[in-house]
Coordinates of C-alpha atoms and ligand atoms in Angstrom, one line a residue:
M139 CA 0.0 0.0 0.0
K140 CA 1.4 3.4 -0.9
R141 CA 2.2 5.8 2.0
R142 CA -0.6 8.2 1.1
E143 CA -3.1 5.4 0.6
F144 CA -2.1 4.2 4.1
I145 CA -2.6 7.7 5.6
R146 CA -5.9 8.0 3.9
K147 CA -7.2 4.6 4.9
G148 CA -6.0 5.0 8.5
A149 CA -7.0 8.5 9.1
V150 CA -10.2 8.8 7.1
A151 CA -11.9 5.5 6.6
G152 CA -10.9 3.9 9.9
V153 CA -11.1 6.8 12.3
G154 CA -13.8 8.7 10.5
T155 CA -16.2 5.9 10.1
Y156 CA -15.6 4.6 13.6
A157 CA -16.0 8.1 15.1
A158 CA -19.2 8.8 13.2
T159 CA -20.8 5.6 14.4
K160 CA -19.4 5.1 17.9
L161 CA -19.0 8.7 19.1
G162 CA -22.5 9.9 18.1
I163 CA -21.5 12.4 15.4
P164 CA -24.6 12.9 13.3
K165 CA -24.6 11.0 10.1
L166 CA -24.5 13.0 6.8
G167 CA -28.0 13.7 5.5
A168 CA -29.2 11.9 2.4
A169 CA -28.5 14.9 0.2
R170 CA -24.9 14.9 1.3
Q171 CA -24.4 11.2 0.4
K172 CA -24.9 12.1 -3.3
A173 CA -22.0 13.7 -5.2
A174 CA -22.6 16.8 -7.3
S175 CA -23.9 15.9 -10.8
G176 CA -21.9 18.5 -12.8
P177 CA -18.9 20.7 -12.4
V178 CA -18.9 23.4 -9.8
V179 CA -16.2 26.0 -9.2
L180 CA -16.1 28.3 -6.1
S181 CA -13.4 30.9 -5.5
T182 CA -12.5 34.0 -3.5
W183 CA -12.9 37.6 -4.6
D184 CA -13.8 39.1 -7.9
F185 CA -10.7 37.8 -9.6
G186 CA -12.1 34.4 -8.9
L187 CA -14.5 35.0 -11.8
R188 CA -11.7 34.8 -14.3
A189 CA -10.1 31.8 -12.6
N190 CA -13.5 30.1 -12.6
E191 CA -13.8 30.5 -16.4
V192 CA -10.6 28.5 -17.0
S193 CA -11.5 25.8 -14.4
W194 CA -15.0 25.4 -15.7
K195 CA -13.8 25.0 -19.3
L196 CA -11.4 22.2 -18.2
L197 CA -14.1 20.5 -16.0
S198 CA -16.7 20.7 -18.8
A199 CA -14.2 19.0 -21.1
G200 CA -13.8 16.2 -18.6
S201 CA -10.6 17.2 -16.7
N202 CA -10.3 16.2 -13.1
S203 CA -10.8 18.8 -10.3
L204 CA -7.1 18.9 -9.4
D205 CA -6.1 20.1 -12.9
A206 CA -9.0 22.6 -12.8
V207 CA -7.8 24.0 -9.5
E208 CA -4.2 24.3 -10.5
Q209 CA -4.9 25.9 -13.9
G210 CA -7.6 28.2 -12.6
I211 CA -5.2 29.6 -10.0
W212 CA -2.5 30.2 -12.7
V213 CA -4.8 32.9 -14.1
V214 CA -4.3 35.1 -11.0
E215 CA -0.8 34.0 -10.3
N216 CA 0.3 35.2 -13.8
D217 CA -1.5 38.5 -13.6
P218 CA 0.8 41.4 -12.5
A219 CA -2.2 43.6 -11.8
I220 CA -3.2 41.4 -8.9
T221 CA -0.9 42.6 -6.2
S222 CA -1.6 40.0 -3.6
I223 CA -0.8 36.8 -5.6
G224 CA 2.1 35.5 -7.7
Y225 CA 3.8 37.7 -10.2
G226 CA 3.4 41.3 -9.2
G227 CA 2.5 40.4 -5.6
L228 CA 3.7 43.1 -3.1
P229 CA 7.0 42.3 -1.5
D230 CA 8.0 41.9 2.1
E231 CA 9.8 44.6 4.1
T232 CA 13.1 43.7 2.5
M233 CA 11.6 44.1 -1.1
K234 CA 11.5 40.3 -1.7
V235 CA 8.4 38.7 -3.1
T236 CA 7.7 35.5 -1.2
L237 CA 4.8 33.3 -2.1
D238 CA 2.7 30.7 -0.3
A239 CA 0.4 28.0 -1.8
A240 CA -1.4 24.7 -1.1
I241 CA -3.3 22.1 -3.0
M242 CA -5.4 19.1 -1.8
D243 CA -7.5 16.5 -3.6
W244 CA -10.4 14.2 -2.7
R245 CA -8.1 11.4 -1.7
M246 CA -6.4 13.5 1.1
N247 CA -3.3 13.9 -1.1
C248 CA -1.8 17.4 -0.3
G249 CA 1.2 19.5 -0.9
S250 CA 2.2 23.0 0.0
V251 CA 4.9 25.6 -0.3
G252 CA 5.8 28.4 2.1
C253 CA 7.9 31.6 1.5
I254 CA 9.2 30.6 -1.9
E255 CA 11.0 33.2 -4.0
G256 CA 11.4 33.6 -7.7
I257 CA 8.9 31.0 -8.9
K258 CA 5.7 32.4 -10.5
N259 CA 3.4 29.5 -10.0
P260 CA 3.7 28.3 -6.4
I261 CA 0.5 26.3 -6.8
S262 CA 2.3 24.0 -9.3
V263 CA 5.3 23.7 -6.9
A264 CA 2.8 22.6 -4.2
R265 CA 1.4 20.0 -6.6
K266 CA 4.8 18.8 -7.4
I267 CA 5.6 18.4 -3.7
M268 CA 2.4 16.4 -3.3
E269 CA 3.1 14.1 -6.3
R270 CA 6.9 13.7 -6.2
T271 CA 7.9 13.7 -2.5
K272 CA 6.9 12.0 0.7
H273 CA 6.6 15.4 2.3
V274 CA 3.6 17.8 2.5
M275 CA 5.3 21.2 2.8
L276 CA 8.6 22.7 1.6
S277 CA 9.7 26.3 2.4
G278 CA 12.1 29.0 1.5
S279 CA 15.3 28.2 -0.4
G280 CA 14.7 24.4 -0.1
A281 CA 11.4 24.9 -1.9
H282 CA 13.1 27.1 -4.5
D283 CA 15.8 24.5 -5.2
F284 CA 13.2 21.7 -5.4
A285 CA 11.2 23.7 -8.0
V286 CA 14.3 24.4 -10.1
A287 CA 15.2 20.7 -10.0
H288 CA 11.8 20.0 -11.4
G289 CA 12.3 22.5 -14.3
F290 CA 10.5 25.6 -12.9
K291 CA 12.2 28.7 -14.3
P292 CA 13.5 31.2 -11.7
E293 CA 12.3 34.8 -12.5
D294 CA 12.0 38.2 -10.9
L295 CA 8.5 38.5 -9.6
L296 CA 8.9 42.2 -8.6
T297 CA 7.2 44.4 -11.2
D298 CA 8.0 48.1 -11.6
E299 CA 4.7 48.9 -10.1
S300 CA 5.2 46.8 -7.0
R301 CA 8.7 48.1 -6.6
K302 CA 7.4 51.7 -6.6
T303 CA 4.7 50.8 -4.1
W304 CA 7.3 49.3 -1.9
L305 CA 9.5 52.4 -2.2
N306 CA 6.5 54.6 -1.2
W307 CA 5.9 52.4 1.8
K308 CA 9.6 52.5 2.8
E309 CA 9.8 56.3 2.4
N310 CA 6.5 57.1 4.1
M311 CA 5.0 54.3 6.2
S312 CA 7.7 51.9 7.1
D313 CA 7.6 53.0 10.8
R314 CA 4.2 51.2 10.7
D315 CA 5.6 47.7 10.2
D316 CA 4.8 44.3 11.6
W317 CA 7.3 44.4 14.5
V318 CA 5.5 44.9 17.7
G319 CA 6.6 45.4 21.3
P320 CA 5.7 42.9 24.0
H321 CA 2.5 44.7 25.0
D322 CA 1.2 45.6 21.5
M323 CA -0.4 42.5 19.9
D324 CA -3.3 44.3 18.3
D325 CA -1.7 45.5 15.1
L326 CA -1.7 42.5 12.9
T327 CA -3.4 43.5 9.7
D328 CA -2.7 44.4 6.1
N329 CA -3.5 43.3 2.5
H330 CA -4.2 39.5 2.4
D331 CA -6.3 38.8 -0.7
T332 CA -5.7 35.1 -1.3
I333 CA -7.1 33.1 -4.2
G334 CA -8.8 30.1 -2.7
L335 CA -10.4 27.9 -5.4
L336 CA -12.5 24.8 -4.9
A337 CA -13.8 22.6 -7.7
I338 CA -15.9 19.5 -8.3
D339 CA -15.5 17.6 -11.5
K340 CA -18.0 15.6 -13.5
K341 CA -17.2 12.5 -11.5
G342 CA -18.0 14.3 -8.3
R343 CA -14.4 14.5 -7.1
I344 CA -13.5 17.6 -5.1
S345 CA -10.2 19.4 -4.9
G346 CA -9.0 22.8 -3.6
G347 CA -6.1 25.2 -3.8
T348 CA -4.8 28.5 -2.4
S349 CA -2.1 30.9 -3.5
T350 CA -0.9 34.3 -2.2
S351 CA 2.0 36.6 -1.7
G352 CA 0.7 37.1 1.8
M353 CA 0.8 40.3 3.8
A354 CA 2.5 43.2 2.1
W355 CA 5.6 44.4 3.9
K356 CA 5.6 41.4 6.2
I357 CA 8.8 40.4 8.1
H358 CA 11.0 38.4 5.8
G359 CA 10.3 34.7 6.4
R360 CA 6.7 35.1 7.4
V361 CA 4.4 32.3 6.3
G362 CA 0.7 32.9 6.3
D363 CA -2.3 30.5 6.7
S364 CA -2.7 29.7 3.0
P365 CA -0.1 26.9 2.7
I366 CA -1.0 25.3 6.0
I367 CA -3.3 22.3 5.5
G368 CA -6.3 22.6 7.7
V369 CA -5.9 26.3 8.2
G370 CA -5.9 28.0 4.7
L371 CA -7.3 25.0 2.9
Y372 CA -8.9 21.7 3.7
V373 CA -10.6 19.0 1.6
D374 CA -12.4 15.9 2.7
G375 CA -13.5 14.0 -0.4
K376 CA -16.5 12.5 1.5
V377 CA -17.7 15.8 2.8
G378 CA -16.4 18.9 1.0
A379 CA -13.8 21.6 1.0
A380 CA -13.0 25.1 2.5
A381 CA -10.5 27.8 1.9
S382 CA -9.8 31.2 3.5
T383 CA -8.6 34.7 2.8
G384 CA -7.8 37.5 5.2
V385 CA -5.5 37.8 8.2
G386 CA -3.6 34.5 8.2
E387 CA -2.5 34.8 11.8
A388 CA -6.1 35.0 13.0
N389 CA -7.0 31.9 10.9
M390 CA -4.0 30.0 12.3
R391 CA -5.4 30.4 15.9
I392 CA -8.6 28.7 15.0
V393 CA -7.5 26.2 12.3
G394 CA -10.4 27.6 10.3
S395 CA -10.7 25.5 7.1
F396 CA -10.6 22.3 9.0
L397 CA -13.2 23.7 11.4
V398 CA -15.4 24.5 8.4
V399 CA -15.2 21.1 6.8
E400 CA -15.6 19.3 10.1
S401 CA -18.7 21.4 10.8
M402 CA -20.1 20.2 7.5
K403 CA -19.2 16.6 8.4
N404 CA -21.2 17.1 11.6
G405 CA -24.3 18.1 9.6
Q406 CA -24.0 21.9 8.9
T407 CA -24.5 23.3 5.5
P408 CA -21.5 25.1 3.9
Q409 CA -23.0 28.4 4.8
E410 CA -23.6 27.5 8.4
A411 CA -20.1 26.0 8.6
C412 CA -18.4 29.2 7.3
E413 CA -20.4 31.2 9.9
T414 CA -19.3 28.8 12.7
A415 CA -15.7 29.5 11.9
I416 CA -16.2 33.2 11.6
R417 CA -18.0 33.3 14.9
R418 CA -15.0 31.5 16.4
A419 CA -12.6 34.0 14.9
I420 CA -14.6 36.9 16.2
E421 CA -14.7 35.4 19.7
V422 CA -10.9 35.0 19.7
H423 CA -10.0 38.3 18.2
S424 CA -12.7 40.7 19.4
K425 CA -10.2 43.2 20.7
Q426 CA -8.2 43.4 17.4
I427 CA -11.4 43.5 15.3
K428 CA -12.7 46.5 17.4
A429 CA -9.4 48.3 17.2
D430 CA -8.8 47.8 13.5
K431 CA -11.4 48.4 10.8
Q432 CA -9.2 46.5 8.2
F433 CA -9.2 43.3 10.2
Q434 CA -10.8 40.8 7.9
L435 CA -11.1 37.0 7.6
A436 CA -13.4 35.1 5.3
Y437 CA -14.1 31.5 4.3
I438 CA -15.7 29.8 1.3
A439 CA -17.0 26.3 1.5
L440 CA -18.3 23.7 -1.0
S441 CA -20.0 20.5 -0.1
R442 CA -19.3 17.5 -2.3
T443 CA -22.9 17.7 -3.4
G444 CA -22.3 21.2 -4.9
E445 CA -23.8 23.4 -2.2
A446 CA -21.8 26.5 -1.5
G447 CA -21.4 29.1 1.3
G448 CA -19.3 32.0 2.2
A449 CA -18.9 34.2 5.3
A450 CA -16.6 37.0 6.5
I451 CA -16.0 39.0 9.7
R452 CA -16.7 42.3 7.9
K453 CA -18.7 43.6 4.9
G454 CA -16.8 43.6 1.6
F455 CA -15.8 40.0 1.0
Q456 CA -17.1 38.5 -2.3
Y457 CA -16.9 35.1 -3.8
A458 CA -17.4 33.7 -7.3
M459 CA -19.3 30.6 -8.1
Y460 CA -19.6 28.9 -11.5
K461 CA -22.6 26.5 -11.4
D462 CA -25.2 25.3 -13.8
G463 CA -23.4 27.2 -16.6
I464 CA -23.5 30.6 -14.8
N465 CA -20.4 32.3 -13.4
K466 CA -21.5 34.9 -10.8
L467 CA -20.1 37.0 -7.9
Y468 CA -21.9 36.9 -4.5
D469 CA -21.6 39.2 -1.5
A470 CA -20.7 37.1 1.5
K471 CA -22.7 37.3 4.7
Y472 CA -20.7 39.2 7.4
L473 CA -21.1 38.7 11.1
Y474 CA -19.4 41.7 12.7
T475 CA -21.7 44.7 12.6
Q476 CA -20.6 47.1 15.4
Ligands
LIG695 N1 -4.4 34.8 4.1 C1 -3.2 35.2 3.5 C2 -2.2 35.6 4.5 O1 -2.4 36.1 5.6 O2 -1.0 35.5 4.1

């Protein structure tokens, strides 16, 4: 038995089934036993609409959901106008562009990359780690060397635009950085617009991925939530998938994407499950949320039956869904109203 097969069988089939029957976890409703009949793509933010187009086309032609996730995410990684992901992503405080990404499929196979430099498509490095190593996550220079060994071309990801934006930050605002004193833990926010993309293929198989350049002006070496399995992304082929965007540090404290999928496993709809995680985040971070109007965290979730949901701390988060031939942007429900 292959290692990943073993992990899957042990962790999911064995423990999951046993737990559901012996520990009184409610069984999935009849609707959730049935896989979605056609392709569905769900992704974060308005740029998700363009990513969805590519994923949908692949899925309609019969591709599996893993390819659809990877290639949908390429659209935003390759676009220099999107300053929070891939090429053109805003750099850290030392003017280096460092990227995070993760990918996971319906069989519990997963791979991720943290703080990689000079590689435009970290989602594909994450996939390569999943498919060509016994590890789940590589980071920094080791991840870069691994990518080069697999034929990825190193390139400068800093655009002229993002260099000028960095310079402006350095000249005018760099005293407001991410270093904090021992009594100042409230200042943790900035720009965190991650692409999270979840897809179901014609065979009902669900996969997900995330990709981001993380927080602009972050301390060099910082890794966000996006590449951490269970935090920025989680997929359970028998239940559904979830992904996040927003303040990664807040999401790490509540292991949000796992919480969303586990809540679905315990009977909640994707919408209810996203709200469960957002309520938890608000409980844990009430002081920071009150002090900082930019403090945002959001989730999207897709059940294996093709039901979708999305929720955020604050107003403003949108997600894109391609379903039944229609690609549409939705305003997510927000739970913090003070
Ligand atoms: N959610 C992306 C980040 O905080 O890096």
